XYZ file of C-alpha atoms in Angstrom:
296
model
C -12.647 22.299 19.867
C -13.751 22.866 16.283
C -17.338 22.080 15.369
C -17.379 19.382 12.678
C -20.710 20.537 11.274
C -19.352 24.054 10.776
C -16.336 22.559 9.007
C -18.703 20.770 6.617
C -20.560 23.996 5.861
C -17.328 25.936 5.394
C -15.967 23.235 3.070
C -19.129 23.458 1.006
C -18.757 27.229 0.670
C -15.148 26.813 -0.499
C -16.143 24.126 -3.021
C -19.270 25.976 -4.200
C -17.718 29.437 -4.434
C -20.538 31.319 -2.702
C -22.859 31.212 0.275
C -25.899 31.018 -2.022
C -24.523 28.018 -3.952
C -23.516 26.260 -0.733
C -26.969 26.874 0.737
C -28.569 25.338 -2.358
C -26.269 22.313 -2.233
C -26.786 21.760 1.489
C -30.512 22.532 1.564
C -29.990 25.396 4.028
C -30.911 29.053 3.895
C -28.104 31.480 2.925
C -28.511 33.083 6.352
C -27.852 29.777 8.130
C -24.737 29.132 6.032
C -23.415 32.638 6.754
C -24.005 32.127 10.473
C -22.035 28.867 10.478
C -19.104 30.427 8.599
C -19.085 33.477 10.877
C -19.138 31.245 13.946
C -16.224 29.173 12.563
C -14.156 32.310 11.910
C -14.897 33.495 15.438
C -14.039 30.028 16.784
C -10.683 29.966 14.988
C -9.830 33.662 15.230
C -9.002 33.586 11.499
C -10.284 35.266 8.364
C -11.152 32.273 6.231
C -12.990 33.841 3.274
C -12.707 37.046 1.301
C -15.220 38.487 -1.153
C -14.229 38.539 -4.844
C -16.901 40.046 -7.092
C -20.154 38.279 -6.275
C -18.437 35.212 -4.920
C -16.169 34.215 -2.065
C -12.569 33.046 -2.200
C -10.687 31.314 0.631
C -7.735 33.113 2.160
C -4.425 31.326 2.632
C -5.633 30.303 6.094
C -8.952 29.222 4.580
C -7.242 27.013 1.997
C -5.113 25.372 4.688
C -8.149 24.704 6.892
C -10.155 23.390 3.924
C -7.400 20.873 3.109
C -7.284 19.715 6.729
C -11.081 19.596 6.845
C -11.043 17.087 3.969
C -8.937 14.709 6.054
C -11.022 15.245 9.196
C -14.319 14.756 7.376
C -13.009 11.605 5.687
C -12.247 10.077 9.077
C -15.613 11.203 10.456
C -17.258 9.634 7.409
C -15.475 6.366 8.063
C -16.639 6.414 11.683
C -20.210 7.151 10.605
C -20.073 4.259 8.112
C -18.873 1.939 10.881
C -21.728 3.027 13.161
C -24.189 2.434 10.323
C -22.725 -1.031 9.724
C -22.970 -1.968 13.381
C -26.484 -0.539 13.714
C -27.692 -2.541 10.705
C -26.133 -5.753 11.967
C -23.239 -5.876 9.504
C -19.827 -6.794 10.889
C -18.185 -3.558 9.736
C -15.575 -2.876 7.072
C -11.893 -3.480 6.487
C -9.432 -1.731 4.181
C -6.548 -3.920 3.069
C -3.587 -2.975 0.846
C -0.973 -5.298 -0.625
C 1.877 -5.271 -3.128
C 1.770 -6.979 -6.504
C 3.416 -10.366 -5.880
C 1.277 -10.903 -2.755
C -1.868 -10.335 -4.814
C -1.730 -13.553 -6.826
C -0.024 -15.653 -4.151
C -1.938 -14.753 -0.973
C -4.960 -12.565 -1.520
C -7.358 -15.206 -2.912
C -6.929 -17.180 0.329
C -7.202 -14.086 2.528
C -10.320 -12.731 0.827
C -11.925 -16.178 0.788
C -11.420 -16.541 4.546
C -12.851 -13.105 5.295
C -15.907 -13.428 3.066
C -16.722 -16.959 4.207
C -16.367 -16.243 7.937
C -17.764 -12.698 7.849
C -20.071 -12.507 4.820
C -21.436 -9.098 5.844
C -18.079 -7.327 5.907
C -17.367 -4.530 3.441
C -13.890 -5.200 2.110
C -11.860 -2.473 0.411
C -8.742 -3.702 -1.427
C -5.988 -1.600 -2.952
C -2.659 -2.268 -4.645
C 0.146 -0.248 -3.016
C 3.883 -0.658 -3.252
C 4.654 1.896 -0.531
C 3.207 2.792 2.856
C 1.754 6.328 2.722
C 3.578 8.899 4.847
C 0.286 10.329 6.144
C -1.324 8.001 8.736
C -4.815 9.095 7.643
C -4.155 7.648 4.179
C -3.123 4.240 5.454
C -5.509 1.268 5.333
C -6.484 -0.849 8.326
C -3.947 -3.488 7.221
C -1.147 -3.162 4.692
C 1.079 -6.012 3.563
C 4.460 -4.420 2.961
C 8.175 -5.056 2.641
C 9.899 -3.350 5.562
C 13.367 -2.987 6.993
C 13.833 -3.392 10.741
C 14.474 0.321 11.277
C 11.066 1.161 9.779
C 9.005 -0.955 12.188
C 6.430 0.132 14.748
C 5.216 3.431 16.132
C 2.642 5.968 15.034
C -0.424 3.980 16.075
C 0.516 0.934 13.969
C 1.957 -2.506 14.781
C 4.035 -4.520 12.295
C 3.509 -8.306 12.383
C 6.252 -10.357 10.727
C 4.905 -12.761 8.107
C 7.807 -14.040 6.041
C 11.483 -13.708 5.167
C 11.442 -14.112 1.397
C 14.785 -15.175 -0.203
C 15.601 -14.253 -3.793
C 16.023 -16.864 -6.524
C 17.392 -16.807 -10.077
C 14.764 -17.520 -12.737
C 16.318 -19.120 -15.834
C 15.223 -20.592 -19.157
C 14.802 -24.354 -18.713
C 17.770 -25.067 -21.004
C 20.182 -22.709 -19.252
C 23.557 -24.108 -18.191
C 22.725 -23.444 -14.511
C 19.140 -24.703 -14.623
C 19.906 -28.144 -13.192
C 21.665 -26.855 -10.077
C 20.139 -26.826 -6.609
C 21.689 -23.431 -5.878
C 24.128 -20.996 -7.459
C 26.492 -18.457 -5.994
C 25.330 -14.969 -6.856
C 28.710 -14.238 -8.461
C 28.097 -17.042 -11.001
C 25.427 -14.800 -12.536
C 27.739 -11.809 -12.973
C 28.355 -12.292 -16.709
C 24.793 -13.287 -17.591
C 22.254 -11.145 -19.448
C 19.964 -9.745 -16.736
C 16.322 -8.750 -17.095
C 15.342 -5.997 -14.655
C 11.963 -6.539 -12.991
C 11.518 -3.316 -10.975
C 12.110 -0.129 -12.948
C 10.479 1.805 -10.096
C 13.815 1.343 -8.292
C 12.067 0.237 -5.101
C 13.518 -1.317 -1.965
C 13.389 -4.865 -3.379
C 15.626 -3.868 -6.306
C 18.012 -1.882 -4.101
C 18.258 -4.894 -1.808
C 19.302 -7.073 -4.763
C 21.906 -4.565 -5.972
C 23.441 -4.371 -2.481
C 23.796 -8.160 -2.463
C 25.491 -8.043 -5.889
C 27.921 -5.435 -4.620
C 28.697 -7.700 -1.676
C 29.473 -10.442 -4.222
C 31.862 -8.086 -6.026
C 29.935 -7.081 -9.151
C 27.174 -4.861 -10.508
C 24.689 -6.602 -12.844
C 24.204 -5.383 -16.408
C 20.522 -5.089 -17.234
C 19.930 -5.684 -20.936
C 16.146 -5.354 -20.709
C 13.966 -3.438 -18.253
C 10.533 -4.780 -17.328
C 8.016 -3.012 -15.141
C 6.833 -6.044 -13.193
C 7.540 -9.673 -12.375
C 5.142 -11.295 -14.925
C 6.692 -9.319 -17.807
C 10.225 -10.144 -16.652
C 9.289 -13.836 -16.446
C 7.886 -13.711 -19.968
C 11.216 -12.278 -21.177
C 13.043 -15.137 -19.471
C 10.702 -17.641 -21.146
C 11.592 -16.020 -24.481
C 15.283 -16.694 -23.810
C 16.228 -13.018 -23.487
C 18.041 -13.463 -20.204
C 17.603 -14.329 -16.550
C 15.999 -12.395 -13.714
C 16.526 -12.504 -9.951
C 13.499 -11.903 -7.768
C 11.954 -12.953 -4.435
C 10.595 -16.491 -4.217
C 7.057 -15.170 -3.835
C 7.318 -13.738 -7.337
C 7.606 -17.271 -8.779
C 4.105 -18.318 -7.689
C 2.916 -18.447 -11.313
C 5.876 -19.397 -13.500
C 5.324 -19.663 -17.259
C 6.227 -22.857 -19.078
C 9.840 -23.240 -20.096
C 11.446 -21.540 -17.093
C 12.787 -22.749 -13.765
C 14.261 -21.191 -10.672
C 17.415 -21.882 -8.669
C 18.240 -20.744 -5.151
C 20.826 -17.956 -4.872
C 23.589 -18.198 -2.242
C 26.633 -16.364 -0.935
C 24.984 -13.965 -0.327
C 21.265 -14.673 -0.454
C 19.293 -11.440 -0.876
C 16.311 -11.438 1.468
C 13.261 -9.245 1.958
C 11.059 -9.260 5.052
C 7.284 -9.057 4.645
C 5.037 -7.642 7.368
C 1.369 -6.959 7.979
C 1.169 -3.371 9.266
C -2.035 -3.094 11.304
C -3.664 0.046 12.646
C -3.881 -0.352 16.414
C -7.383 1.134 16.336
C -8.483 -1.606 13.909
C -6.661 -4.521 15.519
C -9.730 -5.842 17.352
C -12.106 -5.598 14.421
C -13.223 -9.193 13.664
C -12.303 -8.865 9.979
C -8.816 -7.624 10.885
C -8.207 -10.623 13.126
C -9.392 -13.021 10.419
C -7.270 -11.260 7.789
C -4.124 -11.427 9.919
C -4.692 -15.134 10.604
C -5.232 -15.803 6.894
C -2.086 -13.860 5.965
C -0.054 -15.948 8.394
C -1.541 -19.140 6.940
C -0.651 -18.040 3.429
C 2.900 -17.121 4.462
C 3.341 -20.517 6.159
C 2.632 -22.261 2.848
C 5.724 -20.751 1.205
């Protein structure tokens, strides 16, 4: 088993460029740093550093180990922070990621619940549209749009929160604005405002539904996000079709109508690290997310 302390010393040598600089940064003697690096090379059976002039340069193996050491030390740091929190009487920390339309609609309620029930918790929030491929980069909880084939496994559990149907957002004076619902095909000849130029799953889901209705929409304007697309609709530029959750803060002068035959749908989940599932803040967050989803 690799010694974590030796990894720290080795990483410092790689970052500092020499044993002397690493010793200065760490507050060690150069001899102690050299001993740690030598022991790590003996432990791994690899040549990790090579001398270049008066400094040291990592070998290919050294670079690979240094990159992995960053991930290992980050996780060790998180564990040490948790121990410090628990030792000082704080309730720990929670990292929580969410996508844009959830931010305005749900996160105020979720954060309010966590901070009122667990005022000592350290809460780290981040905006993410995609789940990172590397498990080490994932937060304790991530609110994400998932397809059924992408659920579960890898030390994480996906909790279903909401099936979010798409609606057509129209200027208030549009010919279809007074209807309770419209067939998707009725929008085929309209001027469309795109709301997801990142070409994510939500947009692909919409385009598949349009194909099922026998047409491909013509986007006259491309917006990068829902609020901008809604502002274009308010200006009378066209209509946009987006999930219901994206209509939480509609501007004046626009309205939405349900879309049918077919109704595009996205499924929203809370993806929870199994290791974090019993953290008090994680339990409160999951409860609050379910409450927010139930209000839709």
